[in-house]
């Protein structure tokens, strides 16, 4: 046990000390923060018109021109110029456009002429105002009291989606749950790959540098494998903790300045059972990692270089990739479908499938416990199989391993 | 020190060791000889508990070999290797701690060895920054850092330049003098004669010869003698008390005869030759380990 601790310590320290680890630790939250800022900026920018837009109004119907009100960055200029003459002015001014309203505006479309494509905000504003004016005109023509009507229109009904659970009703923020579910699935998927591959690379490094024989003369192969897996796993957990802490700090700072959709998202995020999701995430990350990294270690032990890993990697990564693709396309829309339930029970697919379901909150306790139990059995099983292959594999040099060969190794006596 | 009894080890249908028994005495230097693929590494791996035998036992100081003995064994594998990207000092300490030393003990021992072998400046260096010979030296230090009672060296001199090979050889002898038992496997026969007290020869998974080097060589004497005389070349009529194996011309009128005595003694030979010529030398030929090795291996082939 003391030796396993030593191995864990070495594996952990050599990795955490690497520059790449520190870079990742700060770069990823910065990247995420930067991207959300960028998205917020871009969406904000398209919200508004950056420059004042002049709109010349040629109104043949004489019903609108005086009634169009200037809005933010939109200036309406009524004019009597003929269309052809006004068009010439467009060449000189990019921010100028011409609104042509024919006499029979209800049947011939209103034309909006400009040098560049007008923004949706601009045309939308024009459309809104014209509709308003047109309907007011129609009402007046039919002797309807517009003031009274406007009063009546003030009644506004908001539909608020409520979900009935044991704990009472709560806001069903389906969008946020989806977002968190997909984010968890992606994070689990990526981290299983990243840290599994690190274990594999570590095993290959020990094998190709031939230090394996020195180490194996001091500790049992299983101790070395276990130490490596746990050491790398701790690196992963450190990375996650750092990210979580940094993002909490970032949202605390950024949250004060968050506006619009971003602020709303943050509010709904706080409504999610954060502790419950975090617990499930850590559980599925740890068990999923143990399950897959053992297999990665076995693969690493069977080959002499990283390029030879292809044939073994494929069957290992298939279930992961399969669930991941299903998750981000289908499962998040139907988190309680039979497919999702089944996938969240099978240990090889459960880490991703279950993490899609958990943020929705509808997973029955028995399913969660069954799935967690299966995960534990699953990783004990793969670790056992992997250890038997590993102990033979690490001492085999220059032998091209096949699946048949691996099966043989499994049955070797001590 | 080490008693190996009736070891059998099989790999997927191929028998690597077949009923091999050895006794390695405490404080001696023991040579494990054999051509490539004979089963030497398999046996060494069993002693290091890297693999377990299918049947048979190994006893270490009278106790059945177990995990607690690992700390008393130092192993230098034939395929050398260390963590390429790890600093040497840290790496050596790590390896020694895996063998049961505390950090302080390991650091003290490492200082001692680095000073002894002129490696003080290597402490912070990474293995990949060193030359191959330097890496070997570092690996040797890693092998003996935890003061093992039994040092197992698989082809210890391969990869060393003559200067460093000599340095390492002297270190091995010194460790032996301090009480460590050395087991080394090699095909370099000169080093066997020079260093080993006893040897075992393994070929095709069988032990075909073992014992003290002196005894073995003496037991392989086959009445062959070397004679050198000066003067005109002798002719023999068949009545001489020996048969001629070969005759060569030496310098300054001297002649050398390699002869085989068929039941007669050296005295008989001298008596026969004294009146005929001037004898410079008559010497019994004791076969070298190399000759015995080749003879035995070819015999069983």
XYZ file of C-alpha atoms in Angstrom:
715
model
C 0.000 0.000 0.000
C 2.850 2.337 0.861
C 4.305 1.648 -2.562
C 1.023 2.364 -4.305
C 0.958 5.725 -2.538
C 4.486 6.406 -3.753
C 3.482 5.609 -7.302
C 0.360 7.762 -7.041
C 2.498 10.591 -5.731
C 4.959 10.354 -8.600
C 2.298 10.099 -11.277
C 0.438 13.038 -9.794
C 3.361 15.347 -9.189
C 5.094 14.819 -12.513
C 1.862 15.660 -14.321
C 0.710 18.577 -12.198
C 4.139 20.152 -12.481
C 3.995 20.171 -16.256
C 3.435 23.512 -17.878
C 0.633 22.064 -19.975
C -1.387 21.359 -16.863
C -1.176 24.937 -15.606
C -1.919 26.300 -19.049
C -4.999 24.089 -19.331
C -6.117 25.057 -15.856
C -6.300 28.746 -16.677
C -6.830 28.612 -20.402
C -10.030 26.590 -20.405
C -12.075 28.830 -18.058
C -10.656 31.897 -19.803
C -11.621 30.428 -23.142
C -15.134 29.689 -21.919
C -15.472 33.123 -20.355
C -14.091 34.707 -23.495
C -16.498 32.815 -25.689
C -19.554 33.728 -23.622
C -18.401 37.366 -23.675
C -17.967 37.166 -27.426
C -21.389 35.596 -27.943
C -22.968 38.173 -25.665
C -21.194 40.948 -27.544
C -22.195 39.666 -30.958
C -25.830 39.156 -30.020
C -25.928 42.571 -28.349
C -24.476 44.199 -31.418
C -27.108 42.785 -33.743
C -29.747 43.942 -31.271
C -29.141 47.552 -31.989
C -28.209 49.701 -34.887
C -24.705 50.903 -34.456
C -25.148 54.057 -36.570
C -28.092 56.409 -37.137
C -30.103 55.320 -40.169
C -31.972 57.866 -42.274
C -35.097 56.698 -44.011
C -36.588 58.871 -46.737
C -40.304 58.239 -46.876
C -42.043 58.629 -50.236
C -45.642 58.183 -49.271
C -48.093 58.172 -52.171
C -50.965 57.158 -49.910
C -50.337 60.142 -47.666
C -51.399 58.068 -44.703
C -48.076 57.300 -43.041
C -45.406 59.898 -43.574
C -46.307 62.221 -40.750
C -47.051 59.481 -38.309
C -43.809 57.514 -38.432
C -41.965 58.307 -35.233
C -38.216 58.494 -35.008
C -36.847 55.617 -32.990
C -33.372 55.030 -31.563
C -30.942 55.522 -34.439
C -33.773 55.662 -36.970
C -34.716 59.019 -38.473
C -37.668 59.262 -40.833
C -37.522 62.062 -43.439
C -40.755 62.626 -45.349
C -40.038 63.738 -48.919
C -41.828 64.427 -52.186
C -38.907 63.547 -54.417
C -39.635 61.118 -57.233
C -38.267 57.643 -56.579
C -35.690 57.794 -59.384
C -34.115 60.955 -58.042
C -34.063 59.688 -54.483
C -32.358 56.483 -55.620
C -29.359 58.468 -56.819
C -28.831 59.661 -53.269
C -28.356 56.073 -52.096
C -24.976 55.856 -53.805
C -23.633 58.695 -51.720
C -24.852 57.562 -48.319
C -24.716 54.007 -47.048
C -26.901 54.770 -44.083
C -29.680 56.119 -46.193
C -32.651 54.095 -47.312
C -35.908 54.887 -49.057
C -39.317 53.705 -48.031
C -41.755 53.738 -50.948
C -45.432 53.397 -50.046
C -47.773 53.150 -53.006
C -51.336 54.395 -52.985
C -52.688 50.899 -52.718
C -50.347 49.872 -49.947
C -52.531 46.948 -48.867
C -52.062 45.135 -52.161
C -48.775 46.249 -53.662
C -45.872 45.613 -51.346
C -44.138 48.504 -49.687
C -40.612 48.893 -51.013
C -37.585 49.462 -48.872
C -34.590 50.515 -50.934
C -31.028 50.736 -49.676
C -27.457 50.303 -50.835
C -26.728 47.477 -48.417
C -28.940 44.852 -46.908
C -30.988 46.575 -44.202
C -30.834 45.052 -40.731
C -33.814 43.138 -39.448
C -34.158 45.612 -36.629
C -34.633 48.451 -39.066
C -37.156 46.733 -41.305
C -38.889 45.269 -38.266
C -39.307 48.699 -36.720
C -40.686 50.101 -39.964
C -43.062 47.191 -40.323
C -44.295 47.486 -36.745
C -44.943 51.197 -36.971
C -46.700 50.873 -40.326
C -48.924 48.059 -39.079
C -49.794 50.100 -36.034
C -50.660 53.132 -38.136
C -52.571 51.059 -40.671
C -54.693 49.317 -38.062
C -55.380 52.605 -36.294
C -56.467 54.038 -39.624
C -58.711 51.077 -40.258
C -60.262 51.368 -36.821
C -60.855 55.057 -37.262
C -62.460 54.368 -40.607
C -64.771 51.927 -38.868
C -65.486 54.269 -35.956
C -63.780 52.241 -33.273
C -62.458 54.117 -30.288
C -58.723 53.486 -30.435
C -58.086 54.801 -26.930
C -60.482 52.246 -25.511
C -58.957 49.496 -27.592
C -55.472 50.314 -26.448
C -56.703 50.174 -22.904
C -58.204 46.744 -23.530
C -54.967 45.505 -25.133
C -52.991 46.179 -21.953
C -54.098 42.811 -20.511
C -51.138 40.529 -20.888
C -51.031 36.815 -20.106
C -47.735 35.103 -19.371
C -47.553 31.326 -19.591
C -45.192 30.095 -16.869
C -44.189 26.427 -17.214
C -44.418 24.692 -13.849
C -43.298 21.159 -13.105
C -45.059 19.130 -10.433
C -42.650 17.195 -8.237
C -42.708 15.800 -4.729
C -41.077 18.919 -3.452
C -43.884 21.010 -4.853
C -43.992 22.951 -8.057
C -40.893 24.501 -9.436
C -39.907 26.210 -12.584
C -39.276 23.781 -15.361
C -36.324 25.313 -17.046
C -36.084 22.784 -19.768
C -33.586 24.793 -21.714
C -31.174 25.141 -18.835
C -31.474 21.471 -17.915
C -30.725 20.556 -21.498
C -27.748 22.860 -21.560
C -26.336 21.530 -18.310
C -27.035 17.919 -19.343
C -25.284 18.265 -22.671
C -22.406 20.161 -21.060
C -21.978 17.385 -18.466
C -22.077 14.708 -21.153
C -19.475 16.496 -23.256
C -17.266 17.088 -20.231
C -17.454 13.428 -19.151
C -16.851 12.229 -22.683
C -13.825 14.436 -23.175
C -12.308 13.820 -19.780
C -12.647 10.039 -20.046
C -10.746 10.283 -23.292
C -8.128 12.752 -22.144
C -7.251 11.065 -18.877
C -7.699 7.529 -20.201
C -5.256 8.347 -22.967
C -2.848 9.790 -20.405
C -2.858 6.492 -18.539
C -2.253 4.637 -21.776
C 0.589 6.933 -22.762
C 2.138 6.524 -19.331
C 2.070 2.743 -19.650
C 3.587 2.883 -23.126
C 6.281 5.262 -21.890
C 7.256 2.860 -19.121
C 7.265 -0.025 -21.523
C 9.266 1.594 -24.309
C 11.778 3.175 -21.944
C 12.182 -0.286 -20.396
C 11.994 1.076 -16.891
C 9.070 -1.262 -16.390
C 11.349 -4.148 -15.509
C 13.052 -2.179 -12.749
C 9.726 -1.063 -11.309
C 8.110 -4.480 -11.598
C 11.013 -5.944 -9.637
C 9.989 -3.624 -6.788
C 6.197 -3.636 -6.975
C 3.534 -5.900 -8.378
C 2.218 -4.976 -11.830
C -1.226 -4.441 -10.354
C 0.144 -1.944 -7.835
C 1.839 -0.018 -10.608
C -1.294 -0.001 -12.749
C -3.467 1.045 -9.830
C -1.036 3.761 -8.768
C -0.906 5.157 -12.271
C -4.678 5.110 -12.714
C -5.342 6.776 -9.374
C -2.542 9.305 -9.855
C -3.794 10.413 -13.250
C -7.386 10.395 -11.950
C -6.391 12.773 -9.173
C -4.841 15.047 -11.768
C -8.235 15.062 -13.499
C -10.067 15.841 -10.286
C -7.604 18.624 -9.506
C -8.192 20.042 -12.950
C -11.963 19.929 -12.471
C -11.857 21.447 -9.004
C -9.694 24.251 -10.319
C -12.098 24.841 -13.176
C -15.137 24.808 -10.927
C -13.557 27.237 -8.460
C -12.313 29.507 -11.224
C -15.688 29.518 -12.961
C -17.504 30.279 -9.720
C -15.188 33.221 -9.231
C -15.631 34.215 -12.860
C -19.427 34.059 -12.696
C -19.400 35.927 -9.393
C -17.437 38.699 -11.029
C -19.059 38.426 -14.433
C -22.530 37.835 -12.991
C -22.792 41.399 -11.772
C -22.381 42.687 -15.267
C -24.455 40.018 -16.920
C -27.470 41.361 -18.722
C -30.407 39.999 -20.664
C -30.270 36.331 -21.575
C -27.039 35.756 -19.734
C -28.464 36.961 -16.433
C -31.575 34.900 -16.941
C -29.455 31.836 -17.608
C -27.491 32.393 -14.433
C -30.676 32.706 -12.418
C -32.131 29.459 -13.765
C -28.752 27.807 -13.246
C -29.024 28.588 -9.562
C -32.427 26.900 -9.472
C -30.898 23.556 -10.505
C -29.997 21.086 -7.740
C -26.324 21.956 -8.036
C -25.076 19.659 -5.283
C -26.977 16.692 -6.648
C -25.658 17.205 -10.171
C -22.111 17.744 -8.926
C -22.285 14.576 -6.855
C -23.547 12.545 -9.818
C -20.968 14.116 -12.091
C -18.107 13.240 -9.759
C -19.449 9.749 -9.202
C -19.803 9.026 -12.908
C -16.530 10.674 -13.744
C -14.650 8.638 -11.135
C -16.269 5.280 -11.848
C -16.324 5.845 -15.601
C -12.706 6.904 -15.489
C -11.694 3.836 -13.460
C -13.588 1.618 -15.870
C -12.107 3.060 -19.034
C -8.606 3.883 -17.827
C -8.096 0.254 -16.810
C -8.891 -0.731 -20.384
C -6.622 2.001 -21.694
C -3.850 0.694 -19.441
C -4.341 -2.817 -20.827
C -4.097 -1.452 -24.360
C -0.952 0.455 -23.470
C 0.616 -2.691 -22.062
C -0.111 -4.670 -25.213
C 1.651 -2.388 -27.674
C 5.168 -1.116 -28.245
C 4.225 2.334 -29.496
C 1.286 4.654 -29.620
C 0.730 4.079 -33.320
C -0.103 0.447 -32.686
C -2.986 1.275 -30.386
C -5.510 1.883 -33.169
C -6.962 -1.596 -33.461
C -7.566 -1.839 -29.710
C -8.768 1.708 -29.241
C -11.656 1.316 -31.649
C -13.751 -1.206 -29.683
C -13.049 0.650 -26.450
C -14.054 4.044 -27.711
C -17.049 2.830 -29.715
C -19.571 2.730 -26.829
C -18.356 6.133 -25.638
C -18.583 7.745 -29.028
C -21.921 6.095 -29.732
C -23.513 7.331 -26.500
C -21.974 10.727 -26.912
C -23.404 11.175 -30.386
C -26.791 9.868 -29.289
C -26.710 12.151 -26.269
C -26.141 15.385 -28.078
C -28.614 14.551 -30.848
C -31.472 12.502 -29.382
C -31.216 11.711 -25.696
C -31.342 15.252 -24.355
C -34.747 15.702 -25.951
C -36.103 12.505 -24.416
C -34.223 11.930 -21.165
C -36.759 9.392 -19.915
C -37.084 7.355 -23.087
C -36.422 3.598 -22.837
C -33.228 4.036 -24.877
C -31.913 6.631 -22.458
C -32.839 4.484 -19.466
C -31.137 1.414 -20.901
C -28.016 3.288 -21.879
C -27.795 4.769 -18.408
C -27.770 1.262 -16.924
C -24.952 -0.233 -19.016
C -21.650 0.674 -17.328
C -19.874 1.417 -20.612
C -22.443 4.005 -21.658
C -23.900 5.073 -18.311
C -21.469 7.898 -17.453
C -22.612 9.918 -20.457
C -26.218 8.751 -20.713
C -26.936 9.261 -17.026
C -25.350 12.709 -16.948
C -27.732 13.776 -19.706
C -30.674 12.623 -17.604
C -29.639 13.843 -14.170
C -30.039 17.636 -14.713
C -33.676 17.071 -15.756
C -34.270 15.706 -12.281
C -36.646 12.957 -13.342
C -34.417 9.964 -12.675
C -36.125 7.600 -10.204
C -33.954 6.715 -7.243
C -33.974 3.004 -8.002
C -32.629 3.658 -11.497
C -29.874 5.863 -10.158
C -28.863 3.322 -7.515
C -28.996 0.448 -9.967
C -26.905 2.385 -12.450
C -24.374 3.343 -9.781
C -24.186 -0.247 -8.581
C -23.610 -1.388 -12.145
C -20.846 1.190 -12.518
C -19.019 -0.177 -9.488
C -19.370 -3.758 -10.698
C -18.340 -2.594 -14.153
C -15.105 -0.952 -13.109
C -14.162 -3.815 -10.799
C -14.667 -6.164 -13.724
C -12.654 -4.158 -16.260
C -9.888 -3.578 -13.722
C -9.665 -7.314 -13.101
C -9.528 -8.126 -16.804
C -7.126 -5.288 -17.550
C -4.779 -6.238 -14.711
C -4.458 -9.777 -16.024
C -3.602 -8.559 -19.495
C -1.370 -5.792 -18.182
C 0.849 -8.019 -16.018
C 1.813 -10.083 -19.074
C 1.731 -7.279 -21.617
C 4.224 -4.973 -19.947
C 6.955 -7.599 -20.184
C 6.285 -8.543 -23.804
C 8.501 -6.764 -26.246
C 8.397 -6.823 -29.996
C 5.429 -9.126 -30.155
C 2.544 -7.921 -32.217
C -0.458 -8.407 -30.007
C -3.829 -9.435 -31.358
C -7.105 -9.926 -29.524
C -6.424 -13.645 -29.528
C -3.082 -12.970 -27.913
C -4.692 -10.772 -25.267
C -7.167 -13.534 -24.446
C -4.251 -15.911 -24.020
C -2.514 -13.493 -21.666
C -5.680 -13.246 -19.638
C -5.565 -16.976 -18.906
C -1.857 -17.106 -18.121
C -1.008 -18.294 -14.686
C 0.852 -15.936 -12.375
C 21.872 -17.169 0.042
C 19.716 -18.341 -2.783
C 18.515 -21.837 -3.336
C 16.652 -22.560 -6.508
C 14.911 -25.914 -6.569
C 13.404 -27.717 -9.544
C 12.106 -24.644 -11.306
C 9.828 -25.220 -14.279
C 8.464 -22.313 -16.293
C 6.426 -22.584 -19.432
C 5.261 -19.880 -21.819
C 2.422 -20.777 -24.140
C 3.660 -24.215 -25.060
C 7.340 -23.382 -24.940
C 9.328 -24.476 -21.931
C 11.695 -21.744 -20.809
C 13.091 -23.533 -17.763
C 13.048 -27.249 -17.218
C 13.758 -28.549 -13.736
C 16.517 -26.078 -12.996
C 18.168 -26.204 -9.560
C 20.936 -23.908 -8.355
C 22.679 -23.044 -5.127
C 24.148 -19.581 -4.821
C 26.442 -19.172 -1.860
C 26.399 -16.099 0.284
C 29.106 -13.546 -0.399
C 30.171 -15.104 -3.686
C 30.028 -13.962 -7.272
C 27.911 -16.284 -9.305
C 27.827 -16.319 -13.096
C 24.774 -17.423 -14.975
C 25.866 -18.392 -18.449
C 24.083 -19.514 -21.516
C 23.451 -18.624 -25.123
C 20.640 -16.254 -26.051
C 17.207 -17.686 -25.411
C 18.483 -20.316 -23.017
C 16.253 -19.184 -20.175
C 18.598 -16.922 -18.201
C 16.265 -13.943 -18.187
C 13.328 -16.164 -17.279
C 15.237 -17.441 -14.270
C 16.298 -13.935 -13.258
C 12.730 -12.726 -13.538
C 11.600 -15.519 -11.253
C 14.226 -14.600 -8.671
C 13.038 -10.987 -8.896
C 9.453 -12.150 -8.498
C 8.509 -10.497 -11.754
C 7.048 -13.830 -12.795
C 6.313 -16.931 -10.796
C 7.467 -20.437 -11.692
C 4.944 -23.073 -12.740
C 6.510 -25.417 -10.231
C 9.559 -25.486 -8.011
C 10.639 -23.153 -5.235
C 13.129 -20.422 -4.548
C 14.513 -19.928 -1.057
C 16.161 -16.697 0.031
C 18.325 -17.146 3.121
C 16.359 -20.245 3.963
C 12.974 -18.562 3.650
C 10.560 -19.193 0.846
C 10.933 -16.219 -1.522
C 8.293 -13.559 -0.827
C 7.580 -9.848 -1.248
C 9.609 -8.882 1.812
C 12.779 -10.026 0.024
C 12.373 -7.452 -2.721
C 14.123 -4.857 -0.560
C 17.190 -7.073 -0.321
C 17.577 -7.545 -4.042
C 18.980 -5.091 -6.544
C 18.305 -5.749 -10.192
C 19.947 -4.329 -13.282
C 17.980 -5.627 -16.261
C 19.602 -6.269 -19.591
C 17.202 -3.829 -21.229
C 18.181 -0.641 -19.453
C 15.710 2.132 -18.963
C 14.739 5.036 -16.754
C 12.079 7.717 -16.959
C 13.411 9.950 -19.706
C 11.816 13.165 -18.556
C 12.391 12.838 -14.837
C 15.309 14.454 -13.060
C 17.925 11.893 -12.113
C 18.159 12.733 -8.421
C 14.410 12.579 -7.968
C 14.168 9.426 -10.031
C 16.852 7.583 -8.076
C 15.193 8.520 -4.810
C 11.837 7.334 -6.124
C 13.286 3.967 -7.171
C 15.047 3.542 -3.837
C 11.867 4.390 -1.956
C 10.021 1.749 -3.929
C 12.627 -0.620 -2.519
C 11.728 0.449 1.010
C 14.178 3.241 1.807
C 12.973 6.464 3.379
C 13.522 9.716 1.547
C 16.323 10.750 3.910
C 18.120 7.416 3.631
C 17.798 7.464 -0.135
C 19.111 11.021 -0.381
C 22.119 10.218 1.799
C 22.963 7.085 -0.199
C 22.546 8.918 -3.445
C 24.948 11.664 -2.349
C 27.471 9.000 -1.444
C 27.253 7.257 -4.793
C 27.155 10.415 -6.876
C 30.308 11.600 -5.173
C 31.966 8.244 -5.561
C 31.303 8.017 -9.284
C 31.758 11.702 -10.044
C 28.123 12.339 -10.855
C 27.412 15.253 -8.477
C 26.433 17.589 -11.263
C 23.825 15.194 -12.652
C 21.336 15.649 -9.850
C 18.998 18.007 -11.717
C 19.624 16.564 -15.165
C 17.074 14.584 -17.081
C 17.924 11.146 -18.391
C 17.379 12.186 -21.986
C 20.140 14.771 -21.592
C 22.725 12.079 -20.809
C 24.808 9.916 -23.104
C 24.139 6.221 -23.219
C 27.142 5.362 -21.058
C 26.102 7.944 -18.482
C 22.591 6.500 -18.403
C 24.087 3.080 -17.690
C 26.076 4.497 -14.834
C 22.965 6.092 -13.395
C 21.124 2.830 -13.719
C 23.883 0.994 -11.912
C 23.560 3.437 -9.037
C 19.802 2.847 -8.990
C 20.473 -0.862 -8.693
C 22.725 -0.676 -5.655
C 21.307 2.387 -3.919
C 19.285 0.451 -1.361
C 22.300 -1.667 -0.281
C 20.920 -4.964 -1.504
C 22.279 -8.239 -0.152
C 21.827 -9.836 -3.534
C 22.710 -7.898 -6.653
C 21.472 -9.315 -9.913
C 23.165 -7.940 -12.996
C 21.997 -8.941 -16.437
C 24.832 -8.303 -18.904
C 26.288 -5.522 -16.725
C 29.116 -4.525 -19.035
C 27.229 -4.158 -22.277
C 27.069 -0.562 -23.352
C 29.993 0.654 -21.249
C 33.198 1.992 -22.694
C 36.310 0.196 -21.350
C 37.017 2.896 -18.757
C 33.530 2.821 -17.290
C 33.302 -0.966 -17.589
C 36.411 -1.203 -15.443
C 35.000 1.325 -12.992
C 31.785 -0.653 -12.654
C 33.705 -3.914 -12.367
C 35.670 -2.528 -9.446
C 32.505 -1.281 -7.811
C 30.991 -4.737 -8.143
C 34.067 -6.310 -6.584
C 34.018 -3.809 -3.752
C 30.337 -4.427 -3.056
C 31.118 -8.115 -3.036
C 33.918 -7.561 -0.558
C 31.480 -5.733 1.681
C 29.344 -8.834 1.746
C 26.930 -8.550 -1.153
C 26.246 -11.633 -3.186
C 26.441 -11.007 -6.907
C 24.553 -12.935 -9.541
C 25.327 -11.966 -13.042
C 24.382 -13.298 -16.351
C 26.619 -12.817 -19.323
C 28.054 -14.326 -22.424
C 31.357 -12.516 -21.969
C 33.506 -15.400 -20.841
C 36.639 -13.424 -19.930
C 34.711 -11.613 -17.243
C 33.443 -14.928 -15.917
C 36.927 -16.281 -15.337
C 38.052 -13.020 -13.866
C 35.152 -12.399 -11.514
C 33.102 -15.481 -10.800
C 33.581 -17.961 -8.015
C 30.931 -20.269 -9.364
C 28.889 -20.558 -12.499
C 25.928 -22.361 -13.911
C 25.517 -22.980 -17.598
C 22.006 -23.060 -18.959
C 21.194 -24.189 -22.444
C 17.819 -24.832 -23.995
C 16.018 -24.470 -20.680
C 18.207 -27.079 -18.956
C 21.045 -26.528 -16.557
C 23.872 -28.463 -18.139
C 26.746 -27.516 -15.886
C 27.420 -25.852 -12.577
C 30.065 -25.564 -9.912
C 33.155 -23.598 -8.990
C 34.998 -22.124 -11.908
C 38.327 -23.717 -10.872
C 36.784 -27.159 -10.433
C 34.990 -26.994 -13.714
C 38.074 -25.963 -15.612
C 40.169 -28.640 -13.911
C 37.583 -31.270 -14.586
C 37.705 -30.374 -18.248
C 41.404 -31.017 -18.486
C 41.911 -33.691 -21.096
C 45.644 -34.468 -20.904
C 46.479 -31.798 -23.396
C 49.909 -30.209 -23.044
C 51.837 -27.534 -24.788
C 55.511 -28.085 -25.486
C 58.042 -25.573 -26.741
C 61.542 -26.523 -27.740
C 64.442 -24.949 -29.591
C 66.589 -26.593 -32.165
C 66.037 -28.552 -35.335
C 62.566 -29.852 -35.932
C 61.958 -33.230 -34.396
C 60.445 -36.108 -36.238
C 58.512 -38.773 -34.423
C 58.334 -42.427 -35.253
C 55.228 -43.276 -33.276
C 57.034 -44.627 -30.249
C 56.711 -41.328 -28.345
C 54.428 -41.337 -25.251
C 51.985 -38.814 -26.707
C 50.042 -38.080 -29.842
C 50.433 -34.837 -31.690
C 47.478 -32.543 -32.016
C 49.216 -29.748 -33.861
C 52.675 -28.448 -34.610
C 53.583 -24.840 -35.192
C 56.780 -22.952 -35.857
C 57.717 -20.363 -33.271
C 60.263 -17.577 -33.550
C 64.044 -18.060 -33.357
C 64.130 -21.710 -34.279
C 61.549 -22.639 -31.684
C 58.748 -25.100 -32.246
C 55.480 -25.575 -30.440
C 53.647 -28.862 -30.188
C 50.166 -29.298 -28.841
C 50.006 -32.863 -27.649
C 47.688 -35.269 -26.012
C 49.029 -37.694 -23.407
C 47.369 -41.036 -23.699
C 47.734 -42.357 -20.182
C 51.348 -41.314 -19.790
C 52.531 -38.516 -17.529
C 54.406 -35.303 -18.093
C 57.475 -36.984 -16.647
C 57.320 -39.630 -19.350
C 57.227 -36.925 -21.980
C 60.199 -35.105 -20.499
C 62.147 -38.266 -20.136
C 61.543 -39.113 -23.766
C 62.398 -35.669 -25.091
C 65.301 -34.601 -22.848
C 68.012 -36.386 -24.809
C 66.609 -35.200 -28.142
C 66.260 -31.424 -27.831
C 66.331 -28.318 -25.659
C 62.993 -27.896 -23.885
C 61.796 -24.380 -23.131
C 58.423 -25.217 -21.675
C 55.980 -28.008 -20.999
C 52.611 -26.836 -19.771
C 49.239 -28.422 -19.186
C 46.425 -26.780 -21.111
C 43.451 -25.984 -18.865
C 40.448 -25.260 -21.047
C 39.040 -21.736 -20.853
C 35.424 -21.210 -19.845
C 34.845 -20.099 -23.385
C 35.988 -23.455 -24.732
C 33.939 -25.342 -22.174
C 30.945 -23.177 -22.934
C 31.151 -23.797 -26.659
C 31.858 -27.480 -26.198
C 28.950 -28.017 -23.822
C 26.508 -25.984 -25.844
C 27.431 -27.771 -29.049
C 27.211 -31.103 -27.296
C 23.645 -30.543 -26.230
C 22.660 -28.937 -29.499
